[in-house]
Coordinates of C-alpha atoms and ligand atoms in Angstrom, one line a residue:
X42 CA 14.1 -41.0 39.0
X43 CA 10.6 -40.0 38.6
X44 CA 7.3 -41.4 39.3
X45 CA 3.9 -39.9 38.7
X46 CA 1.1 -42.7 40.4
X47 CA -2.5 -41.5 39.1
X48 CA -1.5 -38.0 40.0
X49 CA -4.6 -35.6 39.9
X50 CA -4.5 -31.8 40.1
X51 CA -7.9 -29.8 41.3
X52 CA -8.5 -26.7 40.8
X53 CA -11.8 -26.2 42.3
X54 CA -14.1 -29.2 40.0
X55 CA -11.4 -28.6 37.4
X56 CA -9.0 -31.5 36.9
X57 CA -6.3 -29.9 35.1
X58 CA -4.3 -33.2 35.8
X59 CA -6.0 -36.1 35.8
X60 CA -5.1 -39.6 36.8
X61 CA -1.1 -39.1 35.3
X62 CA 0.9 -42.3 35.8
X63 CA 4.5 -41.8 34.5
X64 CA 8.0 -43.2 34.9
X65 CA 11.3 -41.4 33.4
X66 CA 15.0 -43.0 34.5
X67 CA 17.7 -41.3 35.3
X68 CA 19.6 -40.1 32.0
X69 CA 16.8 -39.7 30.0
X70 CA 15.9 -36.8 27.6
X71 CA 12.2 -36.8 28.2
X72 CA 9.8 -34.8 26.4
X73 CA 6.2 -33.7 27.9
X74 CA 4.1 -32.8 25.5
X75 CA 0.6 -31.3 24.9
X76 CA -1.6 -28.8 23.5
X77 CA -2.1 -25.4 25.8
X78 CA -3.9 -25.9 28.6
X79 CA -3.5 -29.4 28.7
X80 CA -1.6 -30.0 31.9
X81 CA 1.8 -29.4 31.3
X82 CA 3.3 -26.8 33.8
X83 CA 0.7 -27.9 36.8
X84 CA 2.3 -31.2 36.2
X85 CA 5.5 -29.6 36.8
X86 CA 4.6 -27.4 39.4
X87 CA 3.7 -30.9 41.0
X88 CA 7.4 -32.3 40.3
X89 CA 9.1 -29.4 42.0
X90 CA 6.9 -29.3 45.0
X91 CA 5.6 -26.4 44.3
X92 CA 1.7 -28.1 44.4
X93 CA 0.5 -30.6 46.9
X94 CA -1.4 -33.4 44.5
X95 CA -5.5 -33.6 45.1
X96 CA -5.0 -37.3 45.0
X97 CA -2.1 -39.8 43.7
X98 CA 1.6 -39.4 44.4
X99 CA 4.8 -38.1 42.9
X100 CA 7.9 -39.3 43.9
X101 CA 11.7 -38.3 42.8
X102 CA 14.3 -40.9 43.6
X103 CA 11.9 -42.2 45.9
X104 CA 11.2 -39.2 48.0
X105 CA 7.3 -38.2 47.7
X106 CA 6.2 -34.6 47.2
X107 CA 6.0 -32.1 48.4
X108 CA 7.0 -33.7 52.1
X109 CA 9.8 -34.3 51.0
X110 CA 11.0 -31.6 48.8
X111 CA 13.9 -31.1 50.9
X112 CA 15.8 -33.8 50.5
X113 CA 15.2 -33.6 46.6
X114 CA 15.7 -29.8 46.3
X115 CA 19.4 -29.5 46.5
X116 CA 19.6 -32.4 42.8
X117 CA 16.8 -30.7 40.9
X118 CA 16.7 -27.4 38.7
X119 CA 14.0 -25.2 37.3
X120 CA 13.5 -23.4 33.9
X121 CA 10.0 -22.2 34.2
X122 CA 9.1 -20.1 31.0
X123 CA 9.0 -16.7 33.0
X124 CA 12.1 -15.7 34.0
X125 CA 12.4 -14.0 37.4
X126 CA 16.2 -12.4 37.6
X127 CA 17.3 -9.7 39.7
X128 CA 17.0 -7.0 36.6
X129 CA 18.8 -4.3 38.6
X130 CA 22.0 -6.6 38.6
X131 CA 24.0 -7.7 35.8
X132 CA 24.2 -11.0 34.3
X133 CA 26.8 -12.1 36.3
X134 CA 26.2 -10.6 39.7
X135 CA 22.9 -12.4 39.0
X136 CA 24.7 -16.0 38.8
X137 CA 27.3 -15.1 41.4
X138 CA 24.1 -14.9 44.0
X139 CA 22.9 -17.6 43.2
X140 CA 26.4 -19.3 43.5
X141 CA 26.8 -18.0 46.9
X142 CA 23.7 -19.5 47.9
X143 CA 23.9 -23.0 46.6
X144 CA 27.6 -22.6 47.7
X145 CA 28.8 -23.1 44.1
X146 CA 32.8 -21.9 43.6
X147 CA 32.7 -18.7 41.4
X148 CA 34.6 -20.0 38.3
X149 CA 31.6 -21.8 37.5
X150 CA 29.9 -18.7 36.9
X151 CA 32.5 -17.8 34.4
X152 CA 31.4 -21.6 33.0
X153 CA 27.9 -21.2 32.6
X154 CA 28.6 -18.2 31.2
X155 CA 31.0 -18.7 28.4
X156 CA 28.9 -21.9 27.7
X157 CA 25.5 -20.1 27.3
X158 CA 27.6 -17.3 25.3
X159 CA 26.7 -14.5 27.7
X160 CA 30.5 -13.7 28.9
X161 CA 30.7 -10.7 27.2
X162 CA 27.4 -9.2 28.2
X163 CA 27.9 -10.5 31.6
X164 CA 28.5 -7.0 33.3
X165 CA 25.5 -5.7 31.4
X166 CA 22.1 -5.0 34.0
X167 CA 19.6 -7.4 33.3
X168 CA 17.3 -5.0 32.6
X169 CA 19.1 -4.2 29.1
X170 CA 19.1 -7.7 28.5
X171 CA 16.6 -9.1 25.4
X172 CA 14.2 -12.2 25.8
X173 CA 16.6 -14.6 24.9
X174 CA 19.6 -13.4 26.5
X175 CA 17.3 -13.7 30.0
X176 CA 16.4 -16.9 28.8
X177 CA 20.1 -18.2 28.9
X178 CA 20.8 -16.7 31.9
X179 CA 18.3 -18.3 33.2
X180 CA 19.7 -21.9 32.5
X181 CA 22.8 -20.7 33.3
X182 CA 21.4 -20.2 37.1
X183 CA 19.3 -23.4 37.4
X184 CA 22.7 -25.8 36.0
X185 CA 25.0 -24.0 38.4
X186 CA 24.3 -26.5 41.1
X187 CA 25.5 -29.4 38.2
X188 CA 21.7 -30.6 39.0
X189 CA 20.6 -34.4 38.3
X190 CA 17.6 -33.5 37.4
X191 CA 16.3 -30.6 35.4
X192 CA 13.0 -29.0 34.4
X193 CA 12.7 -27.1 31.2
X194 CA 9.7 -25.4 30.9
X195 CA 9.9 -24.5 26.2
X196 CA 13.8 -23.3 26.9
X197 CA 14.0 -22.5 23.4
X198 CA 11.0 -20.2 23.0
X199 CA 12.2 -16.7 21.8
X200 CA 15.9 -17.9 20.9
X201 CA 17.3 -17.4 17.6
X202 CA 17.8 -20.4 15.8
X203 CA 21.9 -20.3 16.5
X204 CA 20.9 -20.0 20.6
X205 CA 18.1 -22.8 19.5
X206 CA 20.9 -25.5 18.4
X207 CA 23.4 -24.5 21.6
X208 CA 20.6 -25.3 24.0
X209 CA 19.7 -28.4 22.2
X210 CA 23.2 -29.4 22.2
X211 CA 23.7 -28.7 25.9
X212 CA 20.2 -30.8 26.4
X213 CA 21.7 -33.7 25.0
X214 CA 24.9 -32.7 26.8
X215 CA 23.3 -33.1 30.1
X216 CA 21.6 -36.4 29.2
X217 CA 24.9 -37.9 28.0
X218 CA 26.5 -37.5 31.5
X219 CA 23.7 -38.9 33.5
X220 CA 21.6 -35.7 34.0
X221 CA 17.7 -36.7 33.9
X222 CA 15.7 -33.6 31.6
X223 CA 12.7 -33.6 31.8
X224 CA 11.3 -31.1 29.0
X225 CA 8.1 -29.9 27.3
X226 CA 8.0 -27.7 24.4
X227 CA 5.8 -26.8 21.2
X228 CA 8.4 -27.2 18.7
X229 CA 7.9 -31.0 17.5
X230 CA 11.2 -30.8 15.4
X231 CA 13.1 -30.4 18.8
X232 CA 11.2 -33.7 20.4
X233 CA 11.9 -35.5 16.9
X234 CA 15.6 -34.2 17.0
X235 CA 16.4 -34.8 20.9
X236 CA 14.3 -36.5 22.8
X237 CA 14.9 -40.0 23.9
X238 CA 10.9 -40.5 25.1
X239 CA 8.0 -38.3 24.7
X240 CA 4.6 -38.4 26.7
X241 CA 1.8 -36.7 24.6
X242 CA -1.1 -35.4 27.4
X243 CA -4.2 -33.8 26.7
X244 CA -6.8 -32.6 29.4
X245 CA -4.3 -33.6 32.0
X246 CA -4.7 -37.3 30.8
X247 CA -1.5 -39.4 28.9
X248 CA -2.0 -40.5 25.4
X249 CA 0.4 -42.6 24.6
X250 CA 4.4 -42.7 25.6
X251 CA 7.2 -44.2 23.5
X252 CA 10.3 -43.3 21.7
X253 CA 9.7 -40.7 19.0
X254 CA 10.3 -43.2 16.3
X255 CA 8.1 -45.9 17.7
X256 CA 5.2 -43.1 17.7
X257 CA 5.7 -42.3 13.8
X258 CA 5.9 -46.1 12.9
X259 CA 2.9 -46.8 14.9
X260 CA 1.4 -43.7 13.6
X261 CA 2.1 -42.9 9.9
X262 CA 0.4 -42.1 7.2
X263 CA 1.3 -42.5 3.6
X264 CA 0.4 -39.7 1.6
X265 CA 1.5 -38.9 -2.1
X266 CA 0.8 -35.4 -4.2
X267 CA 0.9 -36.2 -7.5
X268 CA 0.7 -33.8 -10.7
X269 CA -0.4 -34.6 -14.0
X270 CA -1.4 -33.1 -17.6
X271 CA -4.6 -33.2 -18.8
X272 CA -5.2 -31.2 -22.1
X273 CA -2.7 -28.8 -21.6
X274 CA -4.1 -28.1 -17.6
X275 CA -2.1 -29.2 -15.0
X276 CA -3.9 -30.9 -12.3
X277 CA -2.5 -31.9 -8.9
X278 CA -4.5 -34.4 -6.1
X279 CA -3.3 -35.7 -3.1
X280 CA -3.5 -39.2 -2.2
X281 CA -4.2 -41.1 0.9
X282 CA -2.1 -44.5 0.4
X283 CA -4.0 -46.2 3.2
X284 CA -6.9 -45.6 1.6
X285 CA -7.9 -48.5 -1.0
X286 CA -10.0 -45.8 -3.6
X287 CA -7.1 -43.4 -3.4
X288 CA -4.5 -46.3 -4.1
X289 CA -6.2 -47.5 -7.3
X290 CA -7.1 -43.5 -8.3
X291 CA -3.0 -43.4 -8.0
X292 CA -2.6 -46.6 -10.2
X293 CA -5.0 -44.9 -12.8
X294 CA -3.7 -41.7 -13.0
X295 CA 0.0 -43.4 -13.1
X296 CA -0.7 -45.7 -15.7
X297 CA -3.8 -43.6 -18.0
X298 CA -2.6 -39.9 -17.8
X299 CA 0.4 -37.8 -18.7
X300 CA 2.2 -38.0 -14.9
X301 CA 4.6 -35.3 -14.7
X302 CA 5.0 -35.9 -11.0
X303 CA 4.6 -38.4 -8.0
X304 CA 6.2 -36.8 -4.8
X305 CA 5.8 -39.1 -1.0
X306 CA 5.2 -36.9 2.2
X307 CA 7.5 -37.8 5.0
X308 CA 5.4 -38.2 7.8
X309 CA 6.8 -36.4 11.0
X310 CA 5.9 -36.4 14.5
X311 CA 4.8 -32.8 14.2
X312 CA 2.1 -35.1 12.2
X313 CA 2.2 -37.8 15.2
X314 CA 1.3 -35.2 17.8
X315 CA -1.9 -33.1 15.8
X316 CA -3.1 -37.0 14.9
X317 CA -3.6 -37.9 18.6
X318 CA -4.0 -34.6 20.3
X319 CA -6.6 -33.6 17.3
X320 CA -8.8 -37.0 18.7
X321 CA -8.4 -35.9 21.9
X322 CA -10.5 -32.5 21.3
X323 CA -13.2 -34.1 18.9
Ligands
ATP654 N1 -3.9 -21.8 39.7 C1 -4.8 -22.2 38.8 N2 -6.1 -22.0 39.1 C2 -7.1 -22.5 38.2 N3 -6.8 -23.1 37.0 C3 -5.5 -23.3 36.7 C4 -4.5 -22.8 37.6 N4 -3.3 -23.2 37.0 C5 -3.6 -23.8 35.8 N5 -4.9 -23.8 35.7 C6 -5.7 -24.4 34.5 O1 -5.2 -25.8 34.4 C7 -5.1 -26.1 33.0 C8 -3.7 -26.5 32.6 O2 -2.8 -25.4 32.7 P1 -1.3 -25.6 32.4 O3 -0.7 -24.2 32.6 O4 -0.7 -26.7 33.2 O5 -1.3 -26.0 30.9 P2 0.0 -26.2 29.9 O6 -0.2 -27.5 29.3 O7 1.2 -25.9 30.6 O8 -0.3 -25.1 28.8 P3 0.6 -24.2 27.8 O9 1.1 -25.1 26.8 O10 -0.4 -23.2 27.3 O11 1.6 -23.5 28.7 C9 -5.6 -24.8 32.2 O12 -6.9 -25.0 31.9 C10 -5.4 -23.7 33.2 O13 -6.3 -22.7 33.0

């Protein structure tokens, strides 16, 4: 569905992107991630025609961009994380324009409505509407179209955590019937709960991309706190298990002091991403 081929971005000497090669298939839940300022939304910018590349290609389904966004336009959506509604409208006169103009039938507004939970604050003016409420509209508008293909620029940023599990579900919703998303975010619990791939990019260049599980196998860590008694003090360490001194300072304190407690971190992607991005920027 998508192909980035050594796609660079200049701004100026500045290479916000830089030599990006990625493939995502259609169906897939794909996560783009990366610290700020590392690439992210110019990339996407770049998918949805919006930048011409300074060299390499992008290509949806086979059409390259931004020549020809056209025949691409009328299958994708957009998220960006600004939203940009009509705020003198309501919530629903703002879908029902944008139904007319992707010729949509109007009972799908009342759809993406009820499923993003705004019916009842439908006839409200967007201006009276909060962050997250825009938010929703917002993805109510760009899945009008029943896109194949949608961008999500952090779709969950100022929800509320019951908003932050309906647009996770409908994510994975869209995935499950075919829909390609193509998502970045900061929230690493979302990539480790949703994503079927994940692309980690710093300074516009990829890192590594795999399956969020592959990444913490390849990745982890072992670490272990442990507490113990010493003279009535209570003394706690932590413990790198990879690490052949703190291994045998574990067997020592295990087997030669009063151990109260041994406890194993989990190690998490949120651990995954500051590992690699945290090279990248030494
Ligand atoms: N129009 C522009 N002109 C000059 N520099 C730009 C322009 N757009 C983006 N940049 C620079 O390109 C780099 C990448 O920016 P981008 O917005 O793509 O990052 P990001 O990964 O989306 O970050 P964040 O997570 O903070 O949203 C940044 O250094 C930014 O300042």
């Amino acid at each position: 569905m998508i192909r980035l081929e050594q796609l660079t971005i200049r701004f100026g000497q500045f290479n916000a992107v830089d030599g990006l090669s990625l493939a995502v298939e259609a169906g897939e839940l794909f996560g783009f991630l990366g610290p700020n300022g590392a690439g992210k939304t110019t990339t996407i910018r770049a998918l949805t025609g919006a930048l011409k590349p300074s060299a390499g290609s992008v290509s949806i389904n086979g059409h390259a961009l931004p020549w020809q966004l056209d025949t691409v336009k009328p299958i994708m959506g957009y998220v960006p994380d600004t939203e940009n509604h009509f705020d003198d409208f309501t919530g629903r006169e703002n879908l029902q324009l944008y139904a007319r103009l992707y010729g949509v039938d109007s009972a799908s507004v009342e759809d993406w409505l009820a499923r993003l939970q705004l019916s009842e604050a439908g006839d409200l003016k967007v201006r009276n509407y909060s962050k997250g409420m825009k938010k929703k509209l917002l993805i109510a508008r760009e899945l009008l179209h029943s896109p194949r293909l949608v961008f999500f620029d952090e779709p969950t940023a100022n929800l509320d955590a019951h908003s932050i599990q309906l647009v996770r579900s409908l994510l994975r919703e869209l995935a499950a019937s075919g829909t390609t998303v193509f998502l970045t975010t900061h929230d690493m619990d979302e990539v480790e709960q949703i994503c079927d791939r994940v692309a980690i990019i710093a300074k516009g260049r990829l890192l590594e991309c795999d399956t969020p599980t592959a990444f913490i196998t390849r990745h982890a860590e072992r670490y272990c706190d442990v507490q113990y008694d010493r003279d009535g003090k209570s003394m706690r360490e932590t413990l790198h298990l990879d690490v052949p001194e703190d291994k045998a300072r574990l067997s020592r304190i295990v087997t030669e002091e009063h151990c109260v407690r041994v406890h194993s971190r989990e190690f998490r992607f949120e651990d995954v991403f500051r590992k690699l991005t945290g090279q990248a920027y030494t």
